[in-house]
Coordinates of C-alpha atoms in Angstrom, one line a residue:
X1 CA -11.7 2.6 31.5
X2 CA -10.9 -0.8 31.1
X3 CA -7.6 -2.8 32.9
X4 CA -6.4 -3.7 29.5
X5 CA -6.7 0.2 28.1
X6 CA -3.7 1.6 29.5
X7 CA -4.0 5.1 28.1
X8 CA -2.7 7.4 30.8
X9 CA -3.7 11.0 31.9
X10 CA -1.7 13.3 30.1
X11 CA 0.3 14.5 33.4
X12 CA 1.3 10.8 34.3
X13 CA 2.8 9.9 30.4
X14 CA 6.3 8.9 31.0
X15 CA 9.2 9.6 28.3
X16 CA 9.3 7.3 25.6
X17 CA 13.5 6.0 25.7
X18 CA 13.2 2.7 24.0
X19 CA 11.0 0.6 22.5
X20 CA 10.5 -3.0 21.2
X21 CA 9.0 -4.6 17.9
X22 CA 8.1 -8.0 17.2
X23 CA 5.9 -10.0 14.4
X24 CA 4.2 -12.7 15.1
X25 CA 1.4 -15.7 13.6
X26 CA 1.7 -16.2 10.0
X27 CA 3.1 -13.8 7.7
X28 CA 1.3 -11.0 5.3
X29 CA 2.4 -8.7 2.9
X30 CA 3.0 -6.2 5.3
X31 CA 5.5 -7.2 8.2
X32 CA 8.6 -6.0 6.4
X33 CA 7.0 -2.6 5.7
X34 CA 5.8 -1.8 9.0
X35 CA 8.6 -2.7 10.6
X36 CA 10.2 -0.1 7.9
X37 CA 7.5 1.8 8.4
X38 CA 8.0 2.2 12.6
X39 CA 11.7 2.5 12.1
X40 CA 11.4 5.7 9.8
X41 CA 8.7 7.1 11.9
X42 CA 10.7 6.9 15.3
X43 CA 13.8 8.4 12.9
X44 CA 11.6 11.1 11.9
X45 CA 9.8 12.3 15.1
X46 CA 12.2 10.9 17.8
X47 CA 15.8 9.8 16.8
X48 CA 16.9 9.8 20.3
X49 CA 14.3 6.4 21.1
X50 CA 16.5 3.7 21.3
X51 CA 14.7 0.4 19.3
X52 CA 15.2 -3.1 19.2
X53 CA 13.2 -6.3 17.8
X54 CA 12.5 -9.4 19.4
X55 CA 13.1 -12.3 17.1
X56 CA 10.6 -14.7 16.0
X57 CA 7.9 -12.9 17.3
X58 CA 7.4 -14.0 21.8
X59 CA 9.2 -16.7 21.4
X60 CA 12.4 -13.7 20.7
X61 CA 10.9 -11.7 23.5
X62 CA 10.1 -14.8 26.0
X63 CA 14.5 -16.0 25.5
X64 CA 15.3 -12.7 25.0
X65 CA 16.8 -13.0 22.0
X66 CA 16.5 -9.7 20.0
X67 CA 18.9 -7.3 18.1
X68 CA 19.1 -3.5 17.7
X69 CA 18.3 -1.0 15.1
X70 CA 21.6 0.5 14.6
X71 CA 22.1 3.4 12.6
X72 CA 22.6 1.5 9.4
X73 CA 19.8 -0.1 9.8
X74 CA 17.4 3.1 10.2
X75 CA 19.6 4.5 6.9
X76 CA 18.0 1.3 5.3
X77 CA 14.3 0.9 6.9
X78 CA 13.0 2.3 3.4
X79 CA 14.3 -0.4 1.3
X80 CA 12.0 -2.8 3.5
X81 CA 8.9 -1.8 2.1
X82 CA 10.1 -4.1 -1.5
X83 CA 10.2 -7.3 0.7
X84 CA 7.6 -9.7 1.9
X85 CA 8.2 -11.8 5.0
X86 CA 9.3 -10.5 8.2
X87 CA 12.9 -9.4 8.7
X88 CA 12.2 -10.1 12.4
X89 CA 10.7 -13.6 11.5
X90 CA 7.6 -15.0 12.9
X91 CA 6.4 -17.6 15.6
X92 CA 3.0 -19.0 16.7
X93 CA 3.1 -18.7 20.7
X94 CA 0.5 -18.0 23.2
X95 CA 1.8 -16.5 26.4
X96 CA -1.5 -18.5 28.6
X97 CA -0.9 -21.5 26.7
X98 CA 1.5 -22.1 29.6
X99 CA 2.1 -26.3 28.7
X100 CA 2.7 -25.5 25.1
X101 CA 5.5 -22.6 26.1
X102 CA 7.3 -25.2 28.5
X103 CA 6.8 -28.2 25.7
X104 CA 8.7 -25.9 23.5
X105 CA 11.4 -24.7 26.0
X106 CA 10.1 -21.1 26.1
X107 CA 10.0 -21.0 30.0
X108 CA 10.4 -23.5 32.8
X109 CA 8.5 -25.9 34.7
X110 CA 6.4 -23.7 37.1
X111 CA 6.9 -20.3 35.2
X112 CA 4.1 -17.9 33.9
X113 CA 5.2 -16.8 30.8
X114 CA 3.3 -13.7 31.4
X115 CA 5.4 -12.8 34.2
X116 CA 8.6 -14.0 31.7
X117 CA 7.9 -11.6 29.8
X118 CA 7.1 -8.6 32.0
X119 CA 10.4 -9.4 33.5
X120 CA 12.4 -9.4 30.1
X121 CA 10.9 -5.9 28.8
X122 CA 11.7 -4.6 32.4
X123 CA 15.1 -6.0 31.9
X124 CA 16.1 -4.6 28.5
X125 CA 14.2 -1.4 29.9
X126 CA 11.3 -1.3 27.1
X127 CA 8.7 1.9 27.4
X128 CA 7.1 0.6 24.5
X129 CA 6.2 -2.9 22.6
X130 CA 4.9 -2.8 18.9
X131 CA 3.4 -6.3 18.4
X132 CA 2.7 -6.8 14.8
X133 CA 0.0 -9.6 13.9
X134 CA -3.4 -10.5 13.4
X135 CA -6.3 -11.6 16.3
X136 CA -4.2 -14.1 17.9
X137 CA -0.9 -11.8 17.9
X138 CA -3.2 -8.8 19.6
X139 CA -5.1 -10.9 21.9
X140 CA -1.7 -12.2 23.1
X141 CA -0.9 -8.7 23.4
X142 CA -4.3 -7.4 25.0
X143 CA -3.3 -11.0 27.6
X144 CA 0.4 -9.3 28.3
X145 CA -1.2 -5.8 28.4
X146 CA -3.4 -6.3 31.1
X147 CA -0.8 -8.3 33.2
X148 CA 1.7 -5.4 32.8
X149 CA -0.8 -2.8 34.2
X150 CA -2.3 -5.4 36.6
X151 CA 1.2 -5.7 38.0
X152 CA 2.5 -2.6 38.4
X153 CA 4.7 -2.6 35.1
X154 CA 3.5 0.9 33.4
X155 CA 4.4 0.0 30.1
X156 CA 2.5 0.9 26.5
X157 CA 1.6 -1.8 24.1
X158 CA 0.9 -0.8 20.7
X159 CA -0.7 -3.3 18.1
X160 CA -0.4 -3.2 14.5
X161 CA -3.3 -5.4 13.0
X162 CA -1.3 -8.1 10.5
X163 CA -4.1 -10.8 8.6
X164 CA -4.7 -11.3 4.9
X165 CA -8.1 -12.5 6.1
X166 CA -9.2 -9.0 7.4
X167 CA -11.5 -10.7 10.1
X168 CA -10.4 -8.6 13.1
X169 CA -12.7 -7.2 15.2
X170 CA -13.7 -3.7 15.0
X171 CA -10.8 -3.1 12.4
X172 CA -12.1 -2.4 8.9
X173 CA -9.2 -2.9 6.6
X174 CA -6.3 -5.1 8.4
X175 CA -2.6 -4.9 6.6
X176 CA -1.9 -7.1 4.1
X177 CA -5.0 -8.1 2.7
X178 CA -5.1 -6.0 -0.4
X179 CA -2.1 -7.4 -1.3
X180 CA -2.9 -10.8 -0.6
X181 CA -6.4 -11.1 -2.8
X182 CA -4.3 -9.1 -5.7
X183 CA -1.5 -12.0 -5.0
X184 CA -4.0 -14.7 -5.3
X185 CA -5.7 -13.6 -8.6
X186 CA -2.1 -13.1 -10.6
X187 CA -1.8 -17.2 -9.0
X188 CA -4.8 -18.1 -10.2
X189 CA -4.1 -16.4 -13.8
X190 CA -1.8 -19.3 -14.1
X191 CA -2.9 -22.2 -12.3
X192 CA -6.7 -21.5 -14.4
X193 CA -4.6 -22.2 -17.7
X194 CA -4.6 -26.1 -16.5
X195 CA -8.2 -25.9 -17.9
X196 CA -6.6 -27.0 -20.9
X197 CA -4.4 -29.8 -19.5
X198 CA -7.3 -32.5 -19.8
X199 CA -11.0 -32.8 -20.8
X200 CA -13.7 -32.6 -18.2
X201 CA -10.9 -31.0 -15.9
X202 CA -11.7 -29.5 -12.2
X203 CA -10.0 -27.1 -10.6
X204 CA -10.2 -25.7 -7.3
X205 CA -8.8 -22.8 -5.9
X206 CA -8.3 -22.9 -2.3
X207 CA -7.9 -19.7 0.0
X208 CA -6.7 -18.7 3.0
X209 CA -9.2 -18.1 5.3
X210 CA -10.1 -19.7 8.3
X211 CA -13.4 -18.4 9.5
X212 CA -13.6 -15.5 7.3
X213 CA -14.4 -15.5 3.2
X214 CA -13.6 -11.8 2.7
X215 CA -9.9 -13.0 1.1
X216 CA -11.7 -15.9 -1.0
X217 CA -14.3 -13.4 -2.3
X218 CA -12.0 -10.3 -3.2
X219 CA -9.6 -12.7 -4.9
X220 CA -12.0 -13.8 -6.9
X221 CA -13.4 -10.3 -7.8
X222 CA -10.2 -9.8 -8.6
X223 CA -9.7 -12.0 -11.3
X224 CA -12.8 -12.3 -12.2
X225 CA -12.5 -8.5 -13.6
X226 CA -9.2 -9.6 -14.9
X227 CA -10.8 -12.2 -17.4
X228 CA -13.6 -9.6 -18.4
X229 CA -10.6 -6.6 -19.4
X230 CA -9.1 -10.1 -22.0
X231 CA -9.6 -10.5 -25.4
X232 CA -10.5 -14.1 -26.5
X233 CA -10.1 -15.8 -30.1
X234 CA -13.6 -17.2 -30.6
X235 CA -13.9 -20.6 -32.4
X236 CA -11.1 -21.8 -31.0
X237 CA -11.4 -22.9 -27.3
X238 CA -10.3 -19.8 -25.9
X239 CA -13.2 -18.3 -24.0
X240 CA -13.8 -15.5 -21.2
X241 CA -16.1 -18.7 -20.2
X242 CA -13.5 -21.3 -20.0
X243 CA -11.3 -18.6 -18.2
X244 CA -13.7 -17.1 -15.4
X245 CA -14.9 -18.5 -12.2
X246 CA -17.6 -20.4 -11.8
X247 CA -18.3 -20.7 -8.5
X248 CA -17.4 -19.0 -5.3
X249 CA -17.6 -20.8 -1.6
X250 CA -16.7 -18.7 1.9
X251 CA -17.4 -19.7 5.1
X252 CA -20.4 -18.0 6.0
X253 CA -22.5 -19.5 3.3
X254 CA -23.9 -22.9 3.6
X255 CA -22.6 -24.9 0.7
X256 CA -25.3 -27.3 -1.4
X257 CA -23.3 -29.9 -2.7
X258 CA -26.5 -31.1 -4.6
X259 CA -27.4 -28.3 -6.0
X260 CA -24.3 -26.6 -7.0
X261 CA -23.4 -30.0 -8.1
X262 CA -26.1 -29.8 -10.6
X263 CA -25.5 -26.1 -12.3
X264 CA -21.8 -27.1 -12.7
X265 CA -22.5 -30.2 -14.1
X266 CA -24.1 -28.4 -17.0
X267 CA -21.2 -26.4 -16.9
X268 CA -19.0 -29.1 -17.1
X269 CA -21.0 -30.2 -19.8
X270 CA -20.8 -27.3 -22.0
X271 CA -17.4 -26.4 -22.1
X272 CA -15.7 -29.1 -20.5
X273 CA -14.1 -27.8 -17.6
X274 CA -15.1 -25.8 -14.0
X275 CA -12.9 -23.4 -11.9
X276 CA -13.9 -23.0 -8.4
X277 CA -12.3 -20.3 -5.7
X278 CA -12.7 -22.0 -2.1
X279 CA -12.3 -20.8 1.0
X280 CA -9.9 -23.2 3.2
X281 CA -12.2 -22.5 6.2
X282 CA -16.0 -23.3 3.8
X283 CA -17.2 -26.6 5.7
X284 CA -14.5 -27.3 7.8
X285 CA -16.8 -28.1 10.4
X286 CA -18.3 -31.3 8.0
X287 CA -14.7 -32.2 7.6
X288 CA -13.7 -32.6 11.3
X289 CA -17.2 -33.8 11.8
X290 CA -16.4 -36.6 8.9
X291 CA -12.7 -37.2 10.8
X292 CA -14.3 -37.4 14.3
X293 CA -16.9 -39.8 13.3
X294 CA -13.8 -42.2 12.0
X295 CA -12.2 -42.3 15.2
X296 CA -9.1 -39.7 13.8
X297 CA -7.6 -37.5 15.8
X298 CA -7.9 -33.7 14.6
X299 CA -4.7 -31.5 14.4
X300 CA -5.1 -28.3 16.2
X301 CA -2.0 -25.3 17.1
X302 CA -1.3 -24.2 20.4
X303 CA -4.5 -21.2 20.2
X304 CA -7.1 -24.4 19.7
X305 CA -7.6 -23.9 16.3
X306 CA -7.7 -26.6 13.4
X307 CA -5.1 -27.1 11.7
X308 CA -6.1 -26.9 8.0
X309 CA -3.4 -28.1 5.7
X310 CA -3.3 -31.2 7.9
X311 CA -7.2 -31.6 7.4
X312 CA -6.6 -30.5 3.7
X313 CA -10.7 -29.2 3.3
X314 CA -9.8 -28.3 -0.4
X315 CA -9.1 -31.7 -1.2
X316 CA -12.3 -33.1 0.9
X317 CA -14.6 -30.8 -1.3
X318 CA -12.9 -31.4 -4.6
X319 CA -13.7 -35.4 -4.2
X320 CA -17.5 -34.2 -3.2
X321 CA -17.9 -31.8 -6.5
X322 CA -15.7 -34.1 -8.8
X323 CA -18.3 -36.8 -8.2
X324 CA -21.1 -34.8 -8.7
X325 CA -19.9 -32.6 -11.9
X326 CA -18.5 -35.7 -13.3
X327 CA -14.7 -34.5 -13.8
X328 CA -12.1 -36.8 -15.2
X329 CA -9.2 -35.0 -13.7
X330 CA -9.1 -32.6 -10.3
X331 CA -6.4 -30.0 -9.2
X332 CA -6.7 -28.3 -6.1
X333 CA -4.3 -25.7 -6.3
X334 CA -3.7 -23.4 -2.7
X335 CA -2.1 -19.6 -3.1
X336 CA -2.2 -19.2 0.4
X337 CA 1.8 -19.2 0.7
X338 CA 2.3 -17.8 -2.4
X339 CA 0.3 -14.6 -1.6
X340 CA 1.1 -13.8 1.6
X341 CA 4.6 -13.7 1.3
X342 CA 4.8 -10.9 -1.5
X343 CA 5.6 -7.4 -0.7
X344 CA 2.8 -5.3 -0.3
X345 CA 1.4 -3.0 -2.8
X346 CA 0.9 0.4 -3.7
X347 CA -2.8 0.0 -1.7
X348 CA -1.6 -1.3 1.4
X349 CA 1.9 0.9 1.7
X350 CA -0.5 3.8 2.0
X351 CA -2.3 1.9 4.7
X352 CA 0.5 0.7 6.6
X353 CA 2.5 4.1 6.4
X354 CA -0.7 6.2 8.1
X355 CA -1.1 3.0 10.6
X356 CA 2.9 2.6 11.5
X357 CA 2.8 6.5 11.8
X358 CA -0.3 7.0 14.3
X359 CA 1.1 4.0 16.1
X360 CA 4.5 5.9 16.5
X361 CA 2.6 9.2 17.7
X362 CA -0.2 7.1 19.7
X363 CA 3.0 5.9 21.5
X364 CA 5.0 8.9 22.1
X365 CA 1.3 10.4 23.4
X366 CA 0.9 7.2 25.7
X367 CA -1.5 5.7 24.4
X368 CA -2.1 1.7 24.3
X369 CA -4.0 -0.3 21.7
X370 CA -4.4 -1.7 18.3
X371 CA -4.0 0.8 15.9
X372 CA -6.5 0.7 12.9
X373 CA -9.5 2.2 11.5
X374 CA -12.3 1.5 14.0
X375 CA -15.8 0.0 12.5
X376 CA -17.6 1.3 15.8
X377 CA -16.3 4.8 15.4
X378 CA -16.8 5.7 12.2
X379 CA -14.3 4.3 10.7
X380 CA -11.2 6.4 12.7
X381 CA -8.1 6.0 12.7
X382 CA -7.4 4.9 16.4
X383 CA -5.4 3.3 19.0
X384 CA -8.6 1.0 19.8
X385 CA -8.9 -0.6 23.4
X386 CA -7.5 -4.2 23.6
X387 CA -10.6 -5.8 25.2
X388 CA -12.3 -4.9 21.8
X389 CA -9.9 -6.6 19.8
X390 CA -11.4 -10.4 19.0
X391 CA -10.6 -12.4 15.7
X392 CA -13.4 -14.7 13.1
X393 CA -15.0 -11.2 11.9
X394 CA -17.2 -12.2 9.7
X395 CA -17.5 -11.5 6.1
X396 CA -20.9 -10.2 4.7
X397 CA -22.0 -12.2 1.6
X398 CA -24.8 -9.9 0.9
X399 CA -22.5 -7.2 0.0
X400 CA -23.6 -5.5 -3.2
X401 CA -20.1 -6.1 -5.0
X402 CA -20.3 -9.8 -3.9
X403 CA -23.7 -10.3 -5.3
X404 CA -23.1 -8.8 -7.9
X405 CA -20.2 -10.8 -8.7
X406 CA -22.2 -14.4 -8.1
X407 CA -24.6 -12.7 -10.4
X408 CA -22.5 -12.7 -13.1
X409 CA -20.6 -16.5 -12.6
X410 CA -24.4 -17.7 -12.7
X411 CA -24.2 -18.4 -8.8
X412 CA -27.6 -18.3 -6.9

């Protein structure tokens, strides 16, 4: 067993008397709900569990600044489920990222915010901590996990696996995501009508999605079905051409700027206009190769990673295919915001109710982990071992729906 898996032997699980939340990293459509979703199920199995939540994710849990689920507020847990966002609210912290948590007046000079935080859940005498977020937020967690056991503080860490990317490792379907690509094809239902704003008009879609294309690509399946269920007015302008996609980029792909150039040129040329979906992550690495080579410095967050709407890729390839397509006009329009803070869907409630509840029993049963459906087991619903848990899953372009959805935009 490894340090970080802090499942216990039956005999040794200790009673569960109160437990923690937090949500951290970005938002989804999804944070509201399973913090709903934990509330109801504690309610449910074990009213007598005393809960709190730590506010703005560790930077609430490193200042100890958190508030507790009163009875009014467990009377209510249902009505989160309509809200996006995070009634806890959010932060981007990394508990090793020791210089960062001092710049920010997290800890002290000298202190290890892993040890801050042991000492704060030992202080408000928490059993169990539900950390809701994606790779980062888990890993963070695995980090603290291990430093608990390693140090003699017996206490369970339960995941919930937050990312409208869906790129954590060994998870198959993360919270939020559903929502998110539905999100981003009602956005692009509206933003595609600019078609008609000017001739020879580009527009480019840009996605979330930092390593993985899995968002970009489901969006865009999305709405792609959406314009094929339309009825057009032919002889008019109004065209399931003119409407639909015409070309799809993700990050695992290699994008040729000549070549797609030159099949949406004749596009262009036909109807007078081309809508592209984009992944924010497709090419980044040209992009900070481009801003390295000009002496710029490139923005990064505290976990290292690029910080992409400061290098603004979406705009970088729009000037590469608006030169090659010659386009008059170029809009590159991003639903990343607007998607991930919607309340999730009917698709994702279901998910985030059978995850919030396992990760309710899981705890009560003393388990540790991140609780989703695991890839390497068959797809079961788990609590699966921290040390497993690693962001940038990649998406799989030569998935039949995928192909067959570049099939029918013309895409090679």
């Amino acid at each position: 067993m490894g340090a970080r898996h802090l499942r216990l032997p039956e005999r040794f699980v200790m009673p569960v008397r109160k437990v923690a939340m937090l949500t951290a990293g970005g938002i989804a459509p999804c944070l509201s709900s399973a913090v709903g979703g934990l509330i109801e199920r504690y309610t449910e199995t074990a009213p007598e569990v005393e809960i709190i939540g730590y506010l703005d994710g560790y930077a609430g849990l490193l200042t100890g600044n958190s508030l507790p689920v009163t009875a009014e507020v467990r009377e209510g847990a249902h009505l989160l489920h309509h809200f996006g966002g995070s009634p806890l609210g959010n932060s981007r912290v990394k508990l090793t990222n020791v210089a960062d948590c001092v710049k920010r007046g997290l800890v002290k000079e000298g202190q290890d915010p892993l040890h801050v935080a042991a000492e704060q859940l030992t202080k408000d005498g928490v059993d169990v901590l539900h950390t809701i977020g994606g790779d980062d937020t888990n890993t963070t967690a695995a980090d603290l996990a291990a430093y608990l056991h390693e140090n003699g503080y017996e206490l369970q860490v339960v995941g919930l696996p937050k990312t409208i990317d869906n790129d954590v490792v060994p998870i198959r379907q993360t919270l939020g995501a559903w929502t998110a690509a539905e999100q981003g094809a009602i956005f692009a239902k509206n933003i595609i009508g600019e078609h008609t704003s000017n001739p020879r008009m580009l527009i480019v879609h840009e996605v979330m999605g930092r390593h993985c294309g899995w968002l970009t690509a489901e969006t865009a399946r999305r709405y792609h079905a959406w314009v094929g269920e339309q009825a057009y007015v032919p002889g008019i302008g109004n065209s399931q051409q003119r409407w639909d996609v015409h070309g799809v980029y993700v990050p695992e792909s290699h994008i040729d700027i000549a070549a797609e150039g030159a099949r949406l040129r004749a596009t262009m040329d036909e109807i007078g206009c081309v809508n592209i979906f984009l992944s924010e992550g497709a090419g980044v690495a040209d992009v900070v190769a481009e801003m390295e080579a000009a002496g710029d410095e490139v923005p990064r967050d505290p976990f290292g990673h690029v910080m992409l709407d400061k290098v603004n890729p979406g705009a970088w390839f729009a000037k590469q295919f608006a030169a090659a397509i010659g386009a008059e006009k170029v809009m590159v329009q991003k639903s990343g915001y607007f998607a991930r803070s919607a309340a999730a869907n009917d698709e994702d409630l279901a998910l985030i109710k059978r995850c919030t509840d396992f990760a309710v029993d899981a705890a009560l049963r003393g388990e540790s982990g991140v609780v989703g459906e695991d890839e390497e087991a068959g797809d079961e619903l788990r609590a699966i071992e921290f040390p497993r848990i690693r962001g940038a899953k990649a998406f799989d372009p030569q998935v039949e729906w995928f192909q067959a959805l570049l099939r029918d935009i013309g895409q090679h």
